[in-house]
Amino acid sequence: VSGFSGGLSVGALIGIIIAFVVVVAAIVIIIIVIVVVYKKICNIGEKVALKYCQIMSSDDELPTGLEQDVNLSDFEVGSLVQCKTKWGEVVKGFVYSIDAVGNRVILENGHDTSDFITPQFDAVYKLNKVGEHALRIINISALTEMGVIKSKGEINRLDNIRLRSELPYLDDEIDNKAIQYREHVNIDEIKSNLRKVGQVKDPFAQKLFNQLSSMYPNSSWDGNTMLVEGIRITPPYTEDQCEGQPTVMLERLQKMLTQYRIKSEFVDK
C-alpha cells in the first residue's frame, strides 16, 4: 500500500510540472501573437498615414526657388516658408524658432493640423497649440525640399496682426496700448514703493517698517504712523503704541515689536 501511495505522489508531481509548462508555453505564444498583430497594425497605420499625406499634399504647389539640400541656415525666424518631407507632406508656416542643437525648426502653421500626425517621430509632429494656431517641430533631415514664400522683411502688416501675440518679433510698429499698459504698471509700482517710505528720519523706524512690510505687503505709512493689517503703530513704535481691535494679529505684532527692538539694541551694543 505504501508503494502504491508513493507512486501516486510522483505521478501527481509530474502532472503538476507538465501543467505548469503548458501554461507558460501558452502565455509565451499569446505574447508573440500580440507583438505580431501590433507590428502589423503599426505597418498598416504608417501606410494609411502616408497615403493620406500624399492625398492631402497632392494639390499643393511648392514655391519657386526650392532648396534641394535643406540646411538649418536656410531658415530665418519670422519668415514664411513651405517645405516638403520625404513622406510627401507639404508643410507651410512661419518660422517660429530654430533649434541648432537638435537640427530642427519650429513652424507656426496658422491652423490646426491635428487631422494628420506622421507616425515617424523624427518627421513632423505637433508640438503645441497657441490659440488656434499649431506649432510643429520639423527635423531638417526629414525635409527634401524647402522654399521661402516671404522673407521676414516682406511680411506685411496683415500677417503681423494675425500673429501679433504669438510672434511679437514680426511686429515692427509701436504698440501704443502695450506701452500705456506698461506705463500704468510702472506708475502703480512706484506709488506702492513710495507708500513704503515713511516721513520719519528715524532709521530704526524705517528698518522696522521694512521688516513688517516684507511679511505683510499691504503695509503703508500714514504720516509717521505705520498701518499694518488694520493696526496703527505710532512712535516710538513699541508694543504699547499698537492700536487696534484685540485680536491675535494685535498680539502677534506686539510680540514682534518687542523682539525686534531687543534684537536691534543687542546688535547696536
mmCIF file of C-alpha atoms in Angstrom:
data_model
loop_
_atom_site.group_PDB
_atom_site.id
_atom_site.type_symbol
_atom_site.label_atom_id
_atom_site.label_comp_id
_atom_site.label_asym_id
_atom_site.label_seq_id
_atom_site.Cartn_x
_atom_site.Cartn_y
_atom_site.Cartn_z
ATOM 1 C CA VAL A 1 0.000 0.000 0.000
ATOM 2 C CA SER A 2 2.815 2.388 0.849
ATOM 3 C CA GLY A 3 4.482 1.703 -2.515
ATOM 4 C CA PHE A 4 1.260 2.445 -4.386
ATOM 5 C CA SER A 5 0.845 5.681 -2.411
ATOM 6 C CA GLY A 6 4.403 6.770 -3.193
ATOM 7 C CA GLY A 7 3.911 6.080 -6.922
ATOM 8 C CA LEU A 8 0.730 8.134 -6.941
ATOM 9 C CA SER A 9 2.549 11.108 -5.366
ATOM 10 C CA VAL A 10 5.261 11.044 -8.037
ATOM 11 C CA GLY A 11 2.673 10.888 -10.783
ATOM 12 C CA ALA A 12 0.796 13.824 -9.331
ATOM 13 C CA LEU A 13 4.024 15.836 -9.160
ATOM 14 C CA ILE A 14 4.817 15.075 -12.794
ATOM 15 C CA GLY A 15 1.307 16.116 -13.763
ATOM 16 C CA ILE A 16 1.698 19.439 -11.971
ATOM 17 C CA ILE A 17 5.020 20.102 -13.723
ATOM 18 C CA ILE A 18 3.534 19.314 -17.135
ATOM 19 C CA ALA A 19 0.555 21.581 -16.465
ATOM 20 C CA PHE A 20 2.893 24.412 -15.433
ATOM 21 C CA VAL A 21 4.968 24.043 -18.606
ATOM 22 C CA VAL A 22 1.822 24.073 -20.737
ATOM 23 C CA VAL A 23 0.576 27.268 -19.072
ATOM 24 C CA VAL A 24 3.942 29.021 -19.541
ATOM 25 C CA ALA A 25 4.078 27.958 -23.189
ATOM 26 C CA ALA A 26 0.556 29.261 -23.747
ATOM 27 C CA ILE A 27 1.467 32.633 -22.221
ATOM 28 C CA VAL A 28 4.563 32.905 -24.434
ATOM 29 C CA ILE A 29 2.518 32.093 -27.536
ATOM 30 C CA ILE A 30 -0.079 34.722 -26.622
ATOM 31 C CA ILE A 31 2.643 37.371 -26.158
ATOM 32 C CA ILE A 32 4.183 36.507 -29.540
ATOM 33 C CA VAL A 33 0.790 36.764 -31.237
ATOM 34 C CA ILE A 34 0.132 40.166 -29.628
ATOM 35 C CA VAL A 35 3.527 41.508 -30.774
ATOM 36 C CA VAL A 36 2.989 40.274 -34.341
ATOM 37 C CA VAL A 37 -0.502 41.769 -34.522
ATOM 38 C CA TYR A 38 0.747 45.075 -33.073
ATOM 39 C CA LYS A 39 3.501 45.316 -35.700
ATOM 40 C CA LYS A 40 1.032 44.614 -38.486
ATOM 41 C CA ILE A 41 -1.314 47.303 -37.165
ATOM 42 C CA CYS A 42 1.578 49.792 -36.996
ATOM 43 C CA ASN A 43 2.602 48.986 -40.577
ATOM 44 C CA ILE A 44 -0.969 49.431 -41.781
ATOM 45 C CA GLY A 45 -1.197 52.729 -39.878
ATOM 46 C CA GLU A 46 2.000 54.013 -41.489
ATOM 47 C CA LYS A 47 0.750 53.103 -44.966
ATOM 48 C CA VAL A 48 -2.610 54.779 -44.357
ATOM 49 C CA ALA A 49 -0.944 57.908 -42.943
ATOM 50 C CA LEU A 50 1.489 58.097 -45.870
ATOM 51 C CA LYS A 51 -1.338 57.663 -48.385
ATOM 52 C CA TYR A 52 -3.398 60.318 -46.632
ATOM 53 C CA CYS A 53 -0.409 62.636 -46.586
ATOM 54 C CA GLN A 54 0.086 62.210 -50.333
ATOM 55 C CA ILE A 55 -3.604 62.884 -50.996
ATOM 56 C CA MET A 56 -3.644 65.987 -48.791
ATOM 57 C CA SER A 57 -0.487 67.411 -50.360
ATOM 58 C CA SER A 58 -1.105 66.426 -53.992
ATOM 59 C CA ASP A 59 -2.744 69.752 -54.884
ATOM 60 C CA ASP A 60 -0.190 71.905 -53.058
ATOM 61 C CA GLU A 61 2.470 73.557 -55.140
ATOM 62 C CA LEU A 62 5.758 74.476 -53.582
ATOM 63 C CA PRO A 63 7.121 77.971 -54.224
ATOM 64 C CA THR A 64 9.796 78.602 -56.788
ATOM 65 C CA GLY A 65 13.468 78.621 -55.870
ATOM 66 C CA LEU A 66 13.382 75.345 -53.946
ATOM 67 C CA GLU A 67 16.398 74.174 -51.972
ATOM 68 C CA GLN A 68 17.023 70.504 -52.681
ATOM 69 C CA ASP A 69 19.652 70.151 -49.947
ATOM 70 C CA VAL A 70 17.841 71.687 -46.990
ATOM 71 C CA ASN A 71 20.014 73.145 -44.225
ATOM 72 C CA LEU A 72 19.108 74.850 -40.975
ATOM 73 C CA SER A 73 20.804 78.029 -42.214
ATOM 74 C CA ASP A 74 18.144 78.311 -44.942
ATOM 75 C CA PHE A 75 15.523 79.231 -42.325
ATOM 76 C CA GLU A 76 15.090 82.758 -40.946
ATOM 77 C CA VAL A 77 12.990 83.361 -37.846
ATOM 78 C CA GLY A 78 9.899 85.342 -38.823
ATOM 79 C CA SER A 79 9.860 84.316 -42.489
ATOM 80 C CA LEU A 80 7.072 82.377 -44.218
ATOM 81 C CA VAL A 81 8.276 79.088 -45.719
ATOM 82 C CA GLN A 82 6.902 75.973 -47.347
ATOM 83 C CA CYS A 83 8.634 72.599 -47.114
ATOM 84 C CA LYS A 84 8.158 69.063 -48.306
ATOM 85 C CA THR A 85 9.031 65.997 -46.242
ATOM 86 C CA LYS A 86 10.387 62.714 -47.541
ATOM 87 C CA TRP A 87 6.933 61.258 -46.842
ATOM 88 C CA GLY A 88 5.346 63.664 -49.306
ATOM 89 C CA GLU A 89 3.710 66.068 -46.856
ATOM 90 C CA VAL A 90 3.771 69.771 -47.714
ATOM 91 C CA VAL A 91 4.162 71.967 -44.633
ATOM 92 C CA LYS A 92 3.626 75.720 -44.722
ATOM 93 C CA GLY A 93 4.119 78.158 -41.874
ATOM 94 C CA PHE A 94 6.014 80.965 -40.201
ATOM 95 C CA VAL A 95 9.426 80.100 -38.757
ATOM 96 C CA TYR A 96 8.695 80.319 -35.040
ATOM 97 C CA SER A 97 12.077 79.188 -33.695
ATOM 98 C CA ILE A 98 15.251 77.336 -34.675
ATOM 99 C CA ASP A 99 16.879 74.545 -32.663
ATOM 100 C CA ALA A 100 20.510 74.496 -33.742
ATOM 101 C CA VAL A 101 21.442 71.751 -31.277
ATOM 102 C CA GLY A 102 18.721 69.336 -32.394
ATOM 103 C CA ASN A 103 18.901 70.454 -36.061
ATOM 104 C CA ARG A 104 15.194 71.218 -36.014
ATOM 105 C CA VAL A 105 12.927 74.099 -36.949
ATOM 106 C CA ILE A 106 9.598 75.021 -35.337
ATOM 107 C CA LEU A 107 6.861 76.316 -37.627
ATOM 108 C CA GLU A 108 3.635 78.115 -36.740
ATOM 109 C CA ASN A 109 1.131 76.657 -39.181
ATOM 110 C CA GLY A 110 -1.677 79.165 -38.760
ATOM 111 C CA HIS A 111 -4.275 76.395 -38.478
ATOM 112 C CA ASP A 112 -4.948 73.214 -36.550
ATOM 113 C CA THR A 113 -3.112 70.259 -38.110
ATOM 114 C CA SER A 114 -4.411 67.620 -35.704
ATOM 115 C CA ASP A 115 -6.003 65.744 -38.636
ATOM 116 C CA PHE A 116 -2.598 64.396 -39.585
ATOM 117 C CA ILE A 117 0.301 63.281 -37.423
ATOM 118 C CA THR A 118 3.082 61.336 -39.095
ATOM 119 C CA PRO A 119 3.963 58.041 -37.390
ATOM 120 C CA GLN A 120 7.702 58.692 -37.597
ATOM 121 C CA PHE A 121 8.962 60.509 -34.531
ATOM 122 C CA ASP A 122 11.815 62.173 -36.441
ATOM 123 C CA ALA A 123 9.490 63.600 -39.089
ATOM 124 C CA VAL A 124 6.825 66.211 -38.449
ATOM 125 C CA TYR A 125 4.616 66.233 -35.391
ATOM 126 C CA LYS A 126 2.512 68.725 -33.487
ATOM 127 C CA LEU A 127 4.216 70.314 -30.503
ATOM 128 C CA ASN A 128 1.626 72.647 -29.002
ATOM 129 C CA LYS A 129 -1.289 74.943 -29.741
ATOM 130 C CA VAL A 130 -1.087 78.716 -29.425
ATOM 131 C CA GLY A 131 -4.683 79.887 -29.529
ATOM 132 C CA GLU A 132 -5.995 78.435 -32.785
ATOM 133 C CA HIS A 133 -2.516 78.021 -34.244
ATOM 134 C CA ALA A 134 -0.395 74.886 -34.125
ATOM 135 C CA LEU A 135 3.339 74.775 -33.505
ATOM 136 C CA ARG A 136 5.112 71.913 -35.225
ATOM 137 C CA ILE A 137 8.647 70.582 -34.903
ATOM 138 C CA ILE A 138 10.372 69.544 -38.098
ATOM 139 C CA ASN A 139 13.620 67.621 -38.196
ATOM 140 C CA ILE A 140 15.728 69.061 -41.009
ATOM 141 C CA SER A 141 16.833 65.568 -42.034
ATOM 142 C CA ALA A 142 13.172 64.770 -42.802
ATOM 143 C CA LEU A 143 12.921 67.532 -45.437
ATOM 144 C CA THR A 144 13.578 67.039 -49.132
ATOM 145 C CA GLU A 145 12.597 70.497 -50.415
ATOM 146 C CA MET A 146 12.237 73.971 -48.952
ATOM 147 C CA GLY A 147 11.221 77.354 -50.329
ATOM 148 C CA VAL A 148 10.784 80.854 -48.887
ATOM 149 C CA ILE A 149 7.389 82.382 -49.667
ATOM 150 C CA LYS A 150 8.078 85.655 -47.862
ATOM 151 C CA SER A 151 11.158 86.782 -46.032
ATOM 152 C CA LYS A 152 10.873 88.455 -42.655
ATOM 153 C CA GLY A 153 11.197 91.870 -44.295
ATOM 154 C CA GLU A 154 8.435 91.102 -46.797
ATOM 155 C CA ILE A 155 5.835 90.103 -44.195
ATOM 156 C CA ASN A 156 3.013 92.636 -44.472
ATOM 157 C CA ARG A 157 1.017 94.238 -41.695
ATOM 158 C CA LEU A 158 -1.953 91.836 -42.072
ATOM 159 C CA ASP A 159 0.295 88.884 -41.322
ATOM 160 C CA ASN A 160 1.663 90.767 -38.312
ATOM 161 C CA ILE A 161 -1.786 91.406 -36.852
ATOM 162 C CA ARG A 162 -2.759 87.736 -37.038
ATOM 163 C CA LEU A 163 0.397 86.570 -35.306
ATOM 164 C CA ARG A 164 0.906 89.560 -33.053
ATOM 165 C CA SER A 165 0.617 87.754 -29.723
ATOM 166 C CA GLU A 166 2.461 84.623 -30.847
ATOM 167 C CA LEU A 167 5.245 86.221 -32.887
ATOM 168 C CA PRO A 168 5.990 89.664 -31.440
ATOM 169 C CA TYR A 169 9.260 89.884 -33.371
ATOM 170 C CA LEU A 170 7.241 90.269 -36.603
ATOM 171 C CA ASP A 171 5.589 93.449 -35.360
ATOM 172 C CA ASP A 172 7.726 96.413 -36.392
ATOM 173 C CA GLU A 173 5.129 99.032 -35.416
ATOM 174 C CA ILE A 174 4.823 100.544 -31.967
ATOM 175 C CA ASP A 175 2.045 99.072 -29.844
ATOM 176 C CA ASN A 176 0.636 102.133 -28.066
ATOM 177 C CA LYS A 177 -1.753 100.129 -25.903
ATOM 178 C CA ALA A 178 1.066 97.898 -24.688
ATOM 179 C CA ILE A 179 3.191 100.954 -23.877
ATOM 180 C CA GLN A 180 0.324 102.575 -21.955
ATOM 181 C CA TYR A 181 -0.246 99.361 -20.013
ATOM 182 C CA ARG A 182 3.424 99.098 -19.056
ATOM 183 C CA GLU A 183 3.392 102.765 -18.071
ATOM 184 C CA HIS A 184 0.427 102.245 -15.730
ATOM 185 C CA VAL A 185 2.098 99.185 -14.216
ATOM 186 C CA ASN A 186 5.294 101.147 -13.592
ATOM 187 C CA ILE A 187 3.380 104.066 -12.068
ATOM 188 C CA ASP A 188 1.454 101.751 -9.740
ATOM 189 C CA GLU A 189 4.704 100.096 -8.708
ATOM 190 C CA ILE A 190 6.306 103.470 -7.970
ATOM 191 C CA LYS A 191 3.295 104.555 -5.905
ATOM 192 C CA SER A 192 3.411 101.289 -3.982
ATOM 193 C CA ASN A 193 7.103 101.790 -3.230
ATOM 194 C CA LEU A 194 6.519 105.392 -2.127
ATOM 195 C CA ARG A 195 3.870 104.245 0.349
ATOM 196 C CA LYS A 196 6.547 102.145 1.992
ATOM 197 C CA VAL A 197 8.781 105.158 2.674
ATOM 198 C CA GLY A 198 7.780 106.963 5.856
ATOM 199 C CA GLN A 199 8.052 110.664 6.699
ATOM 200 C CA VAL A 200 10.351 109.893 9.581
ATOM 201 C CA LYS A 201 14.041 110.498 9.996
ATOM 202 C CA ASP A 202 14.489 107.628 12.418
ATOM 203 C CA PRO A 203 16.435 104.799 10.691
ATOM 204 C CA PHE A 204 15.114 102.348 13.292
ATOM 205 C CA ALA A 205 11.502 103.128 12.351
ATOM 206 C CA GLN A 206 12.127 102.634 8.633
ATOM 207 C CA LYS A 207 14.019 99.370 9.207
ATOM 208 C CA LEU A 208 11.191 98.157 11.430
ATOM 209 C CA PHE A 209 8.625 99.016 8.768
ATOM 210 C CA ASN A 210 10.673 97.286 6.075
ATOM 211 C CA GLN A 211 10.725 94.161 8.224
ATOM 212 C CA LEU A 212 6.967 94.270 8.781
ATOM 213 C CA SER A 213 6.122 95.040 5.137
ATOM 214 C CA SER A 214 8.194 92.071 3.972
ATOM 215 C CA MET A 215 5.773 89.842 5.894
ATOM 216 C CA TYR A 216 2.662 91.972 5.308
ATOM 217 C CA PRO A 217 2.963 93.539 1.806
ATOM 218 C CA ASN A 218 -0.126 95.750 2.227
ATOM 219 C CA SER A 219 1.549 97.743 4.995
ATOM 220 C CA SER A 220 1.815 101.514 4.466
ATOM 221 C CA TRP A 221 2.600 104.810 6.166
ATOM 222 C CA ASP A 222 0.116 107.442 7.312
ATOM 223 C CA GLY A 223 2.407 110.308 8.155
ATOM 224 C CA ASN A 224 4.653 108.881 10.873
ATOM 225 C CA THR A 225 2.178 106.119 11.731
ATOM 226 C CA MET A 226 2.569 102.565 10.451
ATOM 227 C CA LEU A 227 -0.543 100.808 9.153
ATOM 228 C CA VAL A 228 -0.148 97.035 9.315
ATOM 229 C CA GLU A 229 -3.140 94.754 8.727
ATOM 230 C CA GLY A 230 -5.571 97.340 10.113
ATOM 231 C CA ILE A 231 -3.425 98.089 13.177
ATOM 232 C CA ARG A 232 -1.869 101.527 13.764
ATOM 233 C CA ILE A 233 1.623 101.723 15.256
ATOM 234 C CA THR A 234 2.636 105.178 16.440
ATOM 235 C CA PRO A 235 6.044 106.478 17.678
ATOM 236 C CA PRO A 236 8.149 105.323 19.394
ATOM 237 C CA TYR A 237 6.849 102.069 17.819
ATOM 238 C CA THR A 238 6.735 99.856 20.886
ATOM 239 C CA GLU A 239 4.122 97.278 21.802
ATOM 240 C CA ASP A 240 2.275 99.909 23.864
ATOM 241 C CA GLN A 241 1.773 102.056 20.743
ATOM 242 C CA CYS A 242 -0.201 99.378 18.856
ATOM 243 C CA GLU A 243 -3.792 100.493 18.362
ATOM 244 C CA GLY A 244 -6.428 98.114 17.058
ATOM 245 C CA GLN A 245 -9.008 95.513 17.920
ATOM 246 C CA PRO A 246 -7.826 92.932 20.485
ATOM 247 C CA THR A 247 -7.125 90.138 18.038
ATOM 248 C CA VAL A 248 -4.459 87.510 17.508
ATOM 249 C CA MET A 249 -2.880 89.824 14.943
ATOM 250 C CA LEU A 250 -2.531 92.597 17.530
ATOM 251 C CA GLU A 251 -0.804 90.265 19.982
ATOM 252 C CA ARG A 252 1.476 88.973 17.246
ATOM 253 C CA LEU A 253 2.554 92.473 16.228
ATOM 254 C CA GLN A 254 3.212 93.468 19.843
ATOM 255 C CA LYS A 255 5.498 90.475 20.304
ATOM 256 C CA MET A 256 7.259 91.202 17.016
ATOM 257 C CA LEU A 257 7.907 94.829 18.014
ATOM 258 C CA THR A 258 9.353 93.779 21.359
ATOM 259 C CA GLN A 259 11.579 91.118 19.802
ATOM 260 C CA TYR A 260 12.763 93.440 17.026
ATOM 261 C CA ARG A 261 13.661 96.197 19.497
ATOM 262 C CA ILE A 262 15.568 93.758 21.725
ATOM 263 C CA LYS A 263 17.410 92.396 18.704
ATOM 264 C CA SER A 264 18.287 95.902 17.458
ATOM 265 C CA GLU A 265 19.597 97.001 20.850
ATOM 266 C CA PHE A 266 21.713 93.845 21.081
ATOM 267 C CA VAL A 267 23.201 94.473 17.612
ATOM 268 C CA ASP A 268 23.939 98.118 18.414
ATOM 269 C CA LYS A 269 25.862 97.081 21.504
#
